[in-house]
Tab-separated table of C-alpha atoms in Angstrom:
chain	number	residue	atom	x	y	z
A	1	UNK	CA	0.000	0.000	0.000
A	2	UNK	CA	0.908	3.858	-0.546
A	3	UNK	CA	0.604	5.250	3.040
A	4	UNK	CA	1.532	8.464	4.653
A	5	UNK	CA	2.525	8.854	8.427
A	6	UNK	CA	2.391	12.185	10.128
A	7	UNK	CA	3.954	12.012	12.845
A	8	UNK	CA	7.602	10.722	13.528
A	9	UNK	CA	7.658	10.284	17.276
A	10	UNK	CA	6.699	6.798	19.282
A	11	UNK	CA	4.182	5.414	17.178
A	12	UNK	CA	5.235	7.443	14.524
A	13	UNK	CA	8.366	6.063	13.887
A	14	UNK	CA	7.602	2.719	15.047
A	15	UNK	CA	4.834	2.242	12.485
A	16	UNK	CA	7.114	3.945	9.681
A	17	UNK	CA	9.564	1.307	10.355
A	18	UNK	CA	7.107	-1.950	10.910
A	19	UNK	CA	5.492	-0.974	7.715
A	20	UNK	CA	8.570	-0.434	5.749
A	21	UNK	CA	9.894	-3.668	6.849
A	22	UNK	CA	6.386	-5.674	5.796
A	23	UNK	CA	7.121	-3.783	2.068
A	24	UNK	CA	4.712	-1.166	2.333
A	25	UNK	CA	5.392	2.065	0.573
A	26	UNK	CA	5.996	4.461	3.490
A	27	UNK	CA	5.740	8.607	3.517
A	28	UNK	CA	6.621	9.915	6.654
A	29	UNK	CA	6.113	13.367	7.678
A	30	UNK	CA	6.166	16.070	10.911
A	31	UNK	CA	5.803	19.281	11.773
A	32	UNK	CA	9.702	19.958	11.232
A	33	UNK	CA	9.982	19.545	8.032
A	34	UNK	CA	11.186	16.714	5.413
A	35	UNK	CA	14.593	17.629	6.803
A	36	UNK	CA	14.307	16.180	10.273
A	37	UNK	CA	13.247	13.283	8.993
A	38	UNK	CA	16.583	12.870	7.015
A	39	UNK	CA	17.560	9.766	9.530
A	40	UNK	CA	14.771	7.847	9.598
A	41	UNK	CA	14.468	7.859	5.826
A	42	UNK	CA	17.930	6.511	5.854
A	43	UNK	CA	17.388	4.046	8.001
A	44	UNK	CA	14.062	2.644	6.955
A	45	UNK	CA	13.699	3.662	3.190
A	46	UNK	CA	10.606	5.629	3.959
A	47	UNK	CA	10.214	8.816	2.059
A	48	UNK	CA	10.337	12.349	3.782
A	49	UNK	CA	8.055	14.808	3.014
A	50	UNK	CA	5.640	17.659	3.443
A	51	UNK	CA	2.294	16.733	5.147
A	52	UNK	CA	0.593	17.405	2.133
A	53	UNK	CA	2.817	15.633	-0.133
A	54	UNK	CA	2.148	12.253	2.727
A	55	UNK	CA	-1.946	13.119	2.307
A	56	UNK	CA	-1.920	13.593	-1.614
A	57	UNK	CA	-0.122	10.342	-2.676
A	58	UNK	CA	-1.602	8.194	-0.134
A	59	UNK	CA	-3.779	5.331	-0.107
A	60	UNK	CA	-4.082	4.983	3.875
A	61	UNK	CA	-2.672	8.008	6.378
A	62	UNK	CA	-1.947	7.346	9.547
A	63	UNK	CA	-2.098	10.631	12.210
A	64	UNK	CA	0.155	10.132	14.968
A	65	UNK	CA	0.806	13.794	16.298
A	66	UNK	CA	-0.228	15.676	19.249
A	67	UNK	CA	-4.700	15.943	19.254
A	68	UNK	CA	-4.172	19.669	19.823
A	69	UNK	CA	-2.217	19.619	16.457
A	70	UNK	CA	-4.826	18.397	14.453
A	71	UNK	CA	-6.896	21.225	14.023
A	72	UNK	CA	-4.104	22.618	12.353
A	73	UNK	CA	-3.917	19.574	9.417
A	74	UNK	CA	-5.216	21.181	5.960
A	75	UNK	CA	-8.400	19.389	6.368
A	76	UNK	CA	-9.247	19.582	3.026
A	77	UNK	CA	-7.003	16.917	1.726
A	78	UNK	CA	-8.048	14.423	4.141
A	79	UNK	CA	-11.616	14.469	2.131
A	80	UNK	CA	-12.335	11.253	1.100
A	81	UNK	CA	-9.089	9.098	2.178
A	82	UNK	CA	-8.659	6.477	5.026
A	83	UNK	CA	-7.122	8.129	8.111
A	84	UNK	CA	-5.998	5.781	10.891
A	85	UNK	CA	-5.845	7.910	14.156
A	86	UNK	CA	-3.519	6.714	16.761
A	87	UNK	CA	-3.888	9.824	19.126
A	88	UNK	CA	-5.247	9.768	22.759
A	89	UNK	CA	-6.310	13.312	24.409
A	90	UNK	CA	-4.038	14.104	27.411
A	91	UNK	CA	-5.111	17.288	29.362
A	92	UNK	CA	-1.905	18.406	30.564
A	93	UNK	CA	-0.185	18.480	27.078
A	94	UNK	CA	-3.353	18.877	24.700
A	95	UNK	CA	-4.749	22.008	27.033
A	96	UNK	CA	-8.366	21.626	27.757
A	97	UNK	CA	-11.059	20.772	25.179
A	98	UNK	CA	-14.215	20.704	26.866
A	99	UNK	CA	-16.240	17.823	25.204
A	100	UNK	CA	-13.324	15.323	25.630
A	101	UNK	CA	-12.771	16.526	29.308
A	102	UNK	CA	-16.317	15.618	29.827
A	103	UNK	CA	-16.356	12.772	27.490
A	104	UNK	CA	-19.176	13.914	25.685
A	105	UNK	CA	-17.395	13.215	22.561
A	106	UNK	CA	-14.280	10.687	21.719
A	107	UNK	CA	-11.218	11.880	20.754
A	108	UNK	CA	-11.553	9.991	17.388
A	109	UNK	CA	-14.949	11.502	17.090
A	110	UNK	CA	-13.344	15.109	17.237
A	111	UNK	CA	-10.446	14.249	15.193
A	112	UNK	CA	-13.363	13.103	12.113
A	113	UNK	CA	-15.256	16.497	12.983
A	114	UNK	CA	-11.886	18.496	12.139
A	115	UNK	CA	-11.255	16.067	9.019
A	116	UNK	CA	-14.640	16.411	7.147
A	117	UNK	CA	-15.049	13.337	4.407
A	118	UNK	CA	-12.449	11.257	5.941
A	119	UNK	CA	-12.767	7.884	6.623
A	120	UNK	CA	-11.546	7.820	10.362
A	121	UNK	CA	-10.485	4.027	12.044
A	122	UNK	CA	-9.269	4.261	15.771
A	123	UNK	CA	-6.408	1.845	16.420
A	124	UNK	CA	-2.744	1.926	18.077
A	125	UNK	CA	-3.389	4.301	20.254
A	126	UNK	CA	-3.990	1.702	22.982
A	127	UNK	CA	-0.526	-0.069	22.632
A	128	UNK	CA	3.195	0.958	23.858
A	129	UNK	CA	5.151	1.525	20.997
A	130	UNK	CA	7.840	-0.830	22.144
A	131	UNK	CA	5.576	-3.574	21.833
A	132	UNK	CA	4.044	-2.240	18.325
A	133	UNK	CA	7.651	-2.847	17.546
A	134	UNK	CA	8.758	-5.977	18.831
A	135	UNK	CA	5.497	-7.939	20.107
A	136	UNK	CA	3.925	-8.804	16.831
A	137	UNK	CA	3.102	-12.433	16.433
A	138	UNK	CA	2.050	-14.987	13.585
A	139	UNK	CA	-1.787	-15.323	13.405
A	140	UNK	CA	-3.120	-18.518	15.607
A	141	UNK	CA	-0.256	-17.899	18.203
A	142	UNK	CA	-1.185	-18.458	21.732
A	143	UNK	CA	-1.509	-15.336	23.493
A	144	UNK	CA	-1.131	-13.001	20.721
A	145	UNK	CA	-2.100	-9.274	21.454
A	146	UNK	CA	-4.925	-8.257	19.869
A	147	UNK	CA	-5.701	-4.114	18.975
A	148	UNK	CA	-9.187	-2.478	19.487
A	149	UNK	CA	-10.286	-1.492	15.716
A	150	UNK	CA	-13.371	1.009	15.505
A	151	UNK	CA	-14.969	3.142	12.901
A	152	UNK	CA	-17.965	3.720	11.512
A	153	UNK	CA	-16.855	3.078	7.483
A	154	UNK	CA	-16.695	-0.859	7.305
A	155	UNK	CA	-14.828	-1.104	4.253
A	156	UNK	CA	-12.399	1.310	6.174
A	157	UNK	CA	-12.473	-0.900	9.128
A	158	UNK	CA	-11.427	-3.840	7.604
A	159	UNK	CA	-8.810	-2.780	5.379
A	160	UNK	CA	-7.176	-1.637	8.894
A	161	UNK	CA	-7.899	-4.440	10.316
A	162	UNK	CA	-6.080	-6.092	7.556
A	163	UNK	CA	-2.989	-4.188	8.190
A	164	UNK	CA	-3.158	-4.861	11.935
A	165	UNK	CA	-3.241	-8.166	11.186
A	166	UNK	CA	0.183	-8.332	8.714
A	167	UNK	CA	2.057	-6.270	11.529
A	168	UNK	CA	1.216	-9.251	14.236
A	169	UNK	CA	-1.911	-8.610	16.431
A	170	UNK	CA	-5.069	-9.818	16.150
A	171	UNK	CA	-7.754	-7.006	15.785
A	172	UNK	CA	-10.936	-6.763	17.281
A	173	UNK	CA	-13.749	-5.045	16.118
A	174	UNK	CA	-14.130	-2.080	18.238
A	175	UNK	CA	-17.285	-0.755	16.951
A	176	UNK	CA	-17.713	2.889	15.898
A	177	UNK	CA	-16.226	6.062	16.323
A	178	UNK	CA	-18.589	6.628	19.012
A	179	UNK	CA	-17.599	3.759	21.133
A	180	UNK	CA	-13.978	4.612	20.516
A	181	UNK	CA	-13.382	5.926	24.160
A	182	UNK	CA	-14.021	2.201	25.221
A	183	UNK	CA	-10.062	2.216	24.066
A	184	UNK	CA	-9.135	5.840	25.292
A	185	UNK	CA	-6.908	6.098	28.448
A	186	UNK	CA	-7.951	5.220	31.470
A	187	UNK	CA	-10.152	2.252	30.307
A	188	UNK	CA	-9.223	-1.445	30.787
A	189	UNK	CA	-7.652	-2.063	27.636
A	190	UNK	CA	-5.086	1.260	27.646
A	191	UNK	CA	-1.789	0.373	27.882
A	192	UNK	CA	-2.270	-3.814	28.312
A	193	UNK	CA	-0.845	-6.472	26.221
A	194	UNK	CA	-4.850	-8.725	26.391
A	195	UNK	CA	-5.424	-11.373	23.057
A	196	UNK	CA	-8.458	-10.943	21.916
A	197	UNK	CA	-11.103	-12.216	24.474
A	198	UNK	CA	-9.446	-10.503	26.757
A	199	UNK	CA	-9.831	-6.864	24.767
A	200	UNK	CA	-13.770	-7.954	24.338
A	201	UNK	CA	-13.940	-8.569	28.013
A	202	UNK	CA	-11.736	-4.801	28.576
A	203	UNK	CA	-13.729	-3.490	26.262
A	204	UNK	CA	-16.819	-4.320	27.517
A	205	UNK	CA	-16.015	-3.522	31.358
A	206	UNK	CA	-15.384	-0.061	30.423
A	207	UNK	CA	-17.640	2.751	31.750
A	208	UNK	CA	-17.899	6.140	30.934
């Protein structure tokens, strides 16, 4: 696949290199500039570009910045293509947005309000980017991690869940955007390594 990555820190990079190594062909961009990314194109043979050069060309994006940084994405572009958002809200860097402080709307939910026409699918924001790296397993292994997957676009949904599936975990249908804070921070399946009954039991426990 043709995908862009904005977004070159934990999950960033991690996903720039996972996906490189599985063949993919991998844009990666930031807020820096195509020149700060000169490493990491070196090392992984990703290609380092503007943000709207990683939107244009792409066939999947993946957003992987800061959530107060995403008003700020030319929204326009996004209009129509398959965004995977990997952001969580934290207060105390992302300043205070009302509706996700009172959970009146997900953070995935507000990230498809700001990106009009996409096709948003919530996944990897749940996972350490350690194990995104070096946890992934062949499908039918015992105790493989498995990713919360939601959106409301089903084609969308399982494309991604195609991909999570390639890089080692087993994904789980998530539901929609809606449901998406089931995965958020502070629920039972933020930050844990569960297969896949275990992230339907998680994500069932949760509560608002």
């Amino acid at each position: 696949m043709e995908i862009g990555i904005i977004g070159s820190g934990h999950i960033g990079g991690t996903l720039t290199r996972r996906l490189r190594s599985l063949g993919h062909d991998v844009a990666v961009a930031n807020s820096r500039g195509p020149e700060s990314l000169a490493d990491l194109a070196a090392e992984t043979g990703a290609r380092a570009v503007s943000v709207e050069d990683a939107v244009q060309g792409a066939e999947l994006v993946v957003i992987a910045i800061p959530l107060k940084a995403v008003p700020q994405l030319p929204a326009a572009l996004f209009d129509g293509k398959l965004v995977v958002d990997a952001n969580n809200y934290y207060s105390q860097r992302d300043g205070d947005i009302p509706e996700l402080l009172d959970r009146s709307l997900s953070s995935s939910r507000w990230t498809a309000d700001h990106l009009k026409g996409a096709r948003v699918v919530k996944v990897f924001n749940n996972i350490q980017a350690a194990h995104l790296m070096d946890e992934g397993k062949p499908a039918g292994t015992s105790g493989r991690i498995a990713l919360p997957v939601a959106a409301d676009d089903a084609d969308a949904k399982r494309t991604v869940m195609g991909l999570v599936d390639e890089l080692g975990f087993d994904p789980v249908d998530a539901g929609t955007l809606d449901e998406s804070w089931r995965q958020q921070p502070d629920t039972p399946v933020y930050g844990t390594d569960r297969d896949a009954d275990g992230v339907r039991e998680g994500l069932a426990a949760a509560r608002p």
